Amino acid sequence: MNKGPHISVKPEHLFDVLGFPVTNTYLTSIIVILIFIAIALYYNYQIKKVKHSSLFYLFHFTVKSLYNFFETVVESNINKLFPLLGVLFIYIFLTNWFGLLPGVGSILVRAREAHETHFVPLLRGAATDLNTTLALALISFGAIQYYGIKTLGPLGYLGKFFNLKNPITIITGPLEVISEFSRIISFSFRLFGNIFAGEVILSVIAFLIPVLASFPFLLLEMFVGFIQAFVFAMLTAVFINLAVAEAH
Amino acid sequence: MSPEAAKLLATALAIGLGVIGPGIGIGIIGGKAAEAVGRNPEAESTIQKIMILAIVFAESLAIFALVIAILLAFIL
């Protein structure tokens, strides 16, 4: 009996570049970033022409829908915030759907650990790696604090947490600070848990019934990948809104 | 009880009990949102945004339970 599908929480180390360890999720991230840059350059090139191609209209529709949606969330700050929110959505959406392509997770290469060689997948969806999701969560957290401090000033922003006038706010102030930091954990683990659990489900179902049974789960994973990207960007927008709001 | 048996039991209990609360919570949120849209069909997009936000918060608690179960199953 086979020993089971290959499931690993840690990303697998493939090779080193000048001493920097490159894992299979890092390789996938780089490929997705190159795809994203190619799409952006193509969009910029097409938008200057008089007669646009039909692929351009697909990207234009996506960007416009995102812009209109985030405008209803952040109203007046949309021009400052749309680059951040749009990138969070599109990058996480691309990397989640890239992890579902055939070949990702199934093409194996031989990697040499300390003294043994075994087979690891060459490509793996980036959000299955806690490093990626933690980095994205730190970016969101940093952006929330940055826009809060920039809009209200450092003293005004800290005054929202440490308000000594009212006995109740003396207690709830530190609780608010803790809940700010717990957002890092909840952002990163929400994305990691959803995408990693989806990958485990696909591996286990494909291991048990190799023919066709993974198909409904693949559709579920496409839906979950889209929703998690959307939720990440929307929660960032909502928390930035809360951070720049005046204290009541 | 052997450590292997305890580990399996802990994994199953962590994920099994951990998703009861969020499951009930998400059901209540969805039901109340549907009721609110039924009473005021014009406010559908506002209610949908609030519902998605509340469901995401409830779901993240289930994700915390899943993370502990994965930790127990594959790392410990």
XYZ file of C-alpha atoms in Angstrom:
324
model
C 0.000 0.000 0.000
C 1.351 3.484 -0.808
C 2.189 5.555 2.181
C -0.323 8.287 1.324
C -0.462 11.533 -0.599
C 2.436 13.903 -0.222
C 1.256 16.583 2.224
C 3.678 18.976 3.805
C 2.912 22.139 5.754
C 6.430 23.425 5.171
C 7.347 24.577 1.666
C 9.883 22.269 0.057
C 13.360 23.593 -0.567
C 14.460 23.171 -4.170
C 17.819 24.827 -4.652
C 19.933 27.726 -3.443
C 20.681 30.971 -5.276
C 23.759 32.649 -3.804
C 22.919 31.205 -0.410
C 19.236 32.169 -0.494
C 17.022 29.059 -0.290
C 14.444 28.933 -3.068
C 11.339 26.898 -2.228
C 8.730 25.697 -4.670
C 6.190 28.240 -3.419
C 8.720 31.036 -3.941
C 9.261 29.848 -7.522
C 5.496 29.931 -8.104
C 5.287 33.438 -6.604
C 7.925 34.669 -9.029
C 6.105 33.142 -12.005
C 2.804 34.728 -10.888
C 4.490 38.112 -10.460
C 5.905 37.868 -14.000
C 2.436 36.998 -15.325
C 0.972 39.957 -13.423
C 3.606 42.332 -14.832
C 2.933 41.004 -18.351
C -0.812 41.622 -17.932
C -0.172 45.145 -16.621
C 2.192 46.030 -19.471
C -0.254 44.635 -22.044
C -3.102 46.657 -20.509
C -1.021 49.826 -20.551
C -0.024 49.274 -24.171
C -3.576 48.586 -25.317
C -5.182 51.481 -23.502
C -3.284 53.997 -25.604
C -4.497 52.565 -28.907
C -7.705 53.777 -30.492
C -9.061 50.337 -31.301
C -8.657 47.961 -28.374
C -8.373 44.216 -28.592
C -11.025 42.043 -26.978
C -8.687 40.721 -24.282
C -8.185 44.316 -23.211
C -11.906 44.655 -22.528
C -11.751 41.672 -20.155
C -9.034 43.306 -18.050
C -10.762 46.694 -18.270
C -14.024 45.225 -17.037
C -12.248 43.541 -14.095
C -10.401 46.688 -13.080
C -13.480 48.859 -13.413
C -15.627 46.483 -11.355
C -12.988 46.426 -8.620
C -12.719 50.213 -8.688
C -16.485 50.677 -8.417
C -16.762 48.138 -5.632
C -13.952 49.571 -3.522
C -15.323 53.054 -4.108
C -18.490 52.040 -2.275
C -16.346 50.864 0.666
C -13.771 53.644 1.032
C -15.671 56.501 -0.704
C -13.313 59.453 -0.848
C -9.880 57.834 -0.381
C -10.327 55.526 -3.363
C -7.579 57.105 -5.485
C -4.988 56.728 -2.729
C -6.028 53.207 -1.779
C -6.957 51.528 -5.052
C -3.384 50.538 -5.993
C -2.960 48.650 -2.705
C -6.417 47.046 -2.678
C -6.370 46.175 -6.377
C -2.951 44.547 -6.111
C -3.927 42.554 -3.022
C -7.000 41.219 -4.792
C -5.417 40.496 -8.182
C -2.191 38.977 -6.819
C -3.945 36.653 -4.346
C -6.559 35.731 -6.986
C -3.883 34.928 -9.601
C -1.758 32.917 -7.209
C -4.739 30.917 -5.913
C -5.944 30.015 -9.412
C -2.390 29.331 -10.580
C -2.154 26.657 -7.875
C -4.996 24.767 -9.568
C -3.409 24.486 -13.009
C -2.426 20.983 -14.141
C 1.248 20.452 -13.427
C 1.313 22.522 -10.257
C 1.836 20.058 -7.437
C 2.140 17.053 -9.735
C 5.424 17.639 -11.587
C 8.076 16.276 -9.222
C 11.787 16.984 -9.114
C 14.488 15.378 -7.087
C 15.566 17.510 -4.137
C 18.439 16.760 -1.888
C 17.783 17.257 1.824
C 20.592 16.827 4.385
C 21.557 13.292 3.444
C 18.664 11.871 1.467
C 17.090 12.617 -1.885
C 13.361 12.507 -2.390
C 10.818 13.822 -4.840
C 9.096 17.138 -4.198
C 6.661 19.112 -6.354
C 8.322 21.697 -8.572
C 5.512 24.238 -8.281
C 3.064 24.805 -5.457
C 0.453 27.508 -4.885
C 1.996 30.417 -3.030
C -0.741 30.834 -0.431
C -0.153 27.308 0.866
C 3.009 28.710 2.412
C 2.598 30.516 5.716
C 5.522 32.799 4.777
C 3.556 34.304 1.861
C 0.351 34.818 3.806
C 2.226 36.278 6.778
C 3.998 38.716 4.457
C 0.684 39.802 2.908
C -0.860 40.175 6.382
C 2.063 42.337 7.510
C 1.636 44.501 4.408
C -2.044 44.987 5.217
C -1.313 45.710 8.872
C 1.415 48.185 7.938
C -0.858 49.924 5.430
C -3.676 50.225 8.019
C -1.370 51.770 10.614
C 0.318 54.000 8.018
C -2.937 55.482 6.699
C -4.280 55.893 10.228
C -1.208 57.782 11.394
C -0.989 59.814 8.189
C -4.618 60.957 8.386
C -4.969 61.598 12.110
C -1.395 62.370 13.083
C 0.543 60.093 15.476
C -0.921 61.603 18.661
C -4.440 61.632 17.270
C -4.169 58.026 16.168
C -2.730 56.790 19.475
C -5.325 58.869 21.291
C -7.974 56.575 19.889
C -6.512 53.692 21.879
C -5.175 55.343 25.036
C -7.982 57.651 26.092
C -7.661 58.353 29.823
C -10.750 60.516 30.266
C -13.259 57.727 30.622
C -12.745 54.789 33.046
C -14.135 52.352 30.489
C -11.715 53.330 27.744
C -8.752 52.779 30.079
C -9.609 49.077 30.009
C -10.723 48.775 26.400
C -7.721 50.661 25.044
C -5.192 47.818 25.506
C -7.822 45.350 24.285
C -8.112 47.352 21.079
C -4.318 47.275 20.685
C -4.319 43.492 21.106
C -7.101 43.140 18.570
C -5.094 45.230 16.101
C -2.172 42.836 16.386
C -4.390 39.768 16.280
C -5.496 40.903 12.830
C -2.075 39.858 11.527
C -2.684 36.314 12.753
C -6.268 36.202 11.532
C -5.407 37.588 8.044
C -2.531 35.181 7.516
C -4.197 32.091 8.949
C -7.492 32.686 7.164
C -5.803 32.723 3.747
C -3.320 29.961 4.648
C -5.960 27.697 6.177
C -8.409 28.011 3.307
C -5.901 27.450 0.508
C -3.847 24.779 2.293
C -6.953 22.851 3.304
C -8.125 22.987 -0.317
C -4.796 21.620 -1.495
C -4.977 18.786 1.056
C -8.531 17.921 -0.014
C -7.521 17.804 -3.690
C -4.478 15.620 -2.920
C -6.412 13.182 -0.751
C -9.349 12.834 -3.172
C -6.988 12.364 -6.117
C -5.112 9.759 -4.093
C -8.263 7.830 -3.194
C -10.107 8.018 -6.539
C -7.658 8.971 -9.275
C -10.311 9.382 -11.982
C -12.626 12.413 -12.188
C -13.607 12.599 -8.496
C -11.465 15.717 -7.943
C -13.509 17.741 -10.411
C -16.197 19.160 -8.056
C -13.491 19.935 -5.500
C -11.531 21.756 -8.191
C -14.581 23.952 -8.856
C -14.920 24.523 -5.103
C -11.280 25.546 -4.925
C -11.717 28.034 -7.772
C -14.605 29.603 -5.878
C -12.730 29.606 -2.561
C -9.637 31.136 -4.192
C -11.701 34.005 -5.572
C -13.586 34.574 -2.303
C -10.434 34.586 -0.171
C -8.742 37.134 -2.437
C -11.884 39.289 -2.337
C -12.207 38.981 1.450
C -8.549 39.871 2.033
C -8.808 43.072 0.018
C -12.216 44.002 1.439
C -11.144 43.504 5.056
C -8.074 45.654 4.440
C -10.335 48.367 3.018
C -12.755 48.148 5.950
C -9.983 48.306 8.552
C -8.353 51.278 6.821
C -11.742 52.964 6.928
C -11.975 52.299 10.669
C -8.412 53.521 11.223
C -8.890 56.883 9.492
C -12.267 57.561 11.083
C -12.302 60.239 13.752
C -12.623 59.024 17.335
C -16.148 59.492 18.607
C -3.252 5.373 25.958
C -0.364 5.444 23.497
C 0.868 8.793 22.185
C -0.214 7.878 18.635
C -3.771 7.202 19.728
C -3.862 10.383 21.782
C -2.600 12.397 18.813
C -5.278 11.017 16.490
C -7.967 11.625 19.084
C -6.765 15.169 19.699
C -6.731 15.978 15.975
C -10.270 14.722 15.473
C -11.612 16.496 18.544
C -9.869 19.770 17.685
C -11.431 20.099 14.277
C -14.729 18.424 15.140
C -15.605 20.521 18.150
C -13.949 23.618 16.752
C -16.305 24.068 13.815
C -19.587 23.581 15.716
C -19.711 27.172 16.963
C -18.746 28.924 13.731
C -21.109 26.668 11.788
C -24.076 27.683 13.902
C -22.938 31.302 13.864
C -22.680 31.476 10.072
C -26.111 29.899 9.745
C -27.632 32.522 12.035
C -25.883 35.363 10.177
C -27.101 34.104 6.808
C -30.624 33.660 8.073
C -30.800 37.131 9.543
C -29.373 38.626 6.357
C -31.980 36.861 4.229
C -34.702 38.065 6.586
C -33.425 41.645 6.413
C -33.350 41.590 2.601
C -36.882 40.229 2.620
C -38.068 43.134 4.728
C -36.177 45.788 2.774
C -35.232 44.642 -0.729
C -33.710 48.008 -1.642
C -30.876 47.696 0.880
C -29.683 44.397 -0.573
C -26.116 45.450 -1.437
C -25.488 47.008 1.991
C -26.850 43.976 3.776
C -24.783 41.674 1.565
C -21.582 43.539 2.476
C -22.348 43.358 6.183
C -23.174 39.666 5.877
C -19.924 38.827 4.078
C -17.920 40.728 6.677
C -19.622 38.971 9.601
C -19.295 35.531 7.956
C -15.580 36.100 7.415
C -15.068 36.882 11.096
C -16.992 33.775 12.153
C -15.137 31.618 9.631
C -11.742 32.744 10.861
C -12.480 31.082 14.222
C -13.060 27.817 12.401
C -9.773 28.384 10.585
C -7.997 28.727 13.931
C -9.353 25.290 14.908
C -8.244 23.877 11.551
C -4.729 25.238 12.078
C -4.450 23.481 15.443
C -5.708 20.239 13.900
C -3.163 20.490 11.048
C -0.443 21.270 13.580
C -1.322 18.172 15.583
C -1.618 15.933 12.550
C 1.497 16.839 10.594
C 3.995 18.538 12.855
C 3.639 17.034 16.328
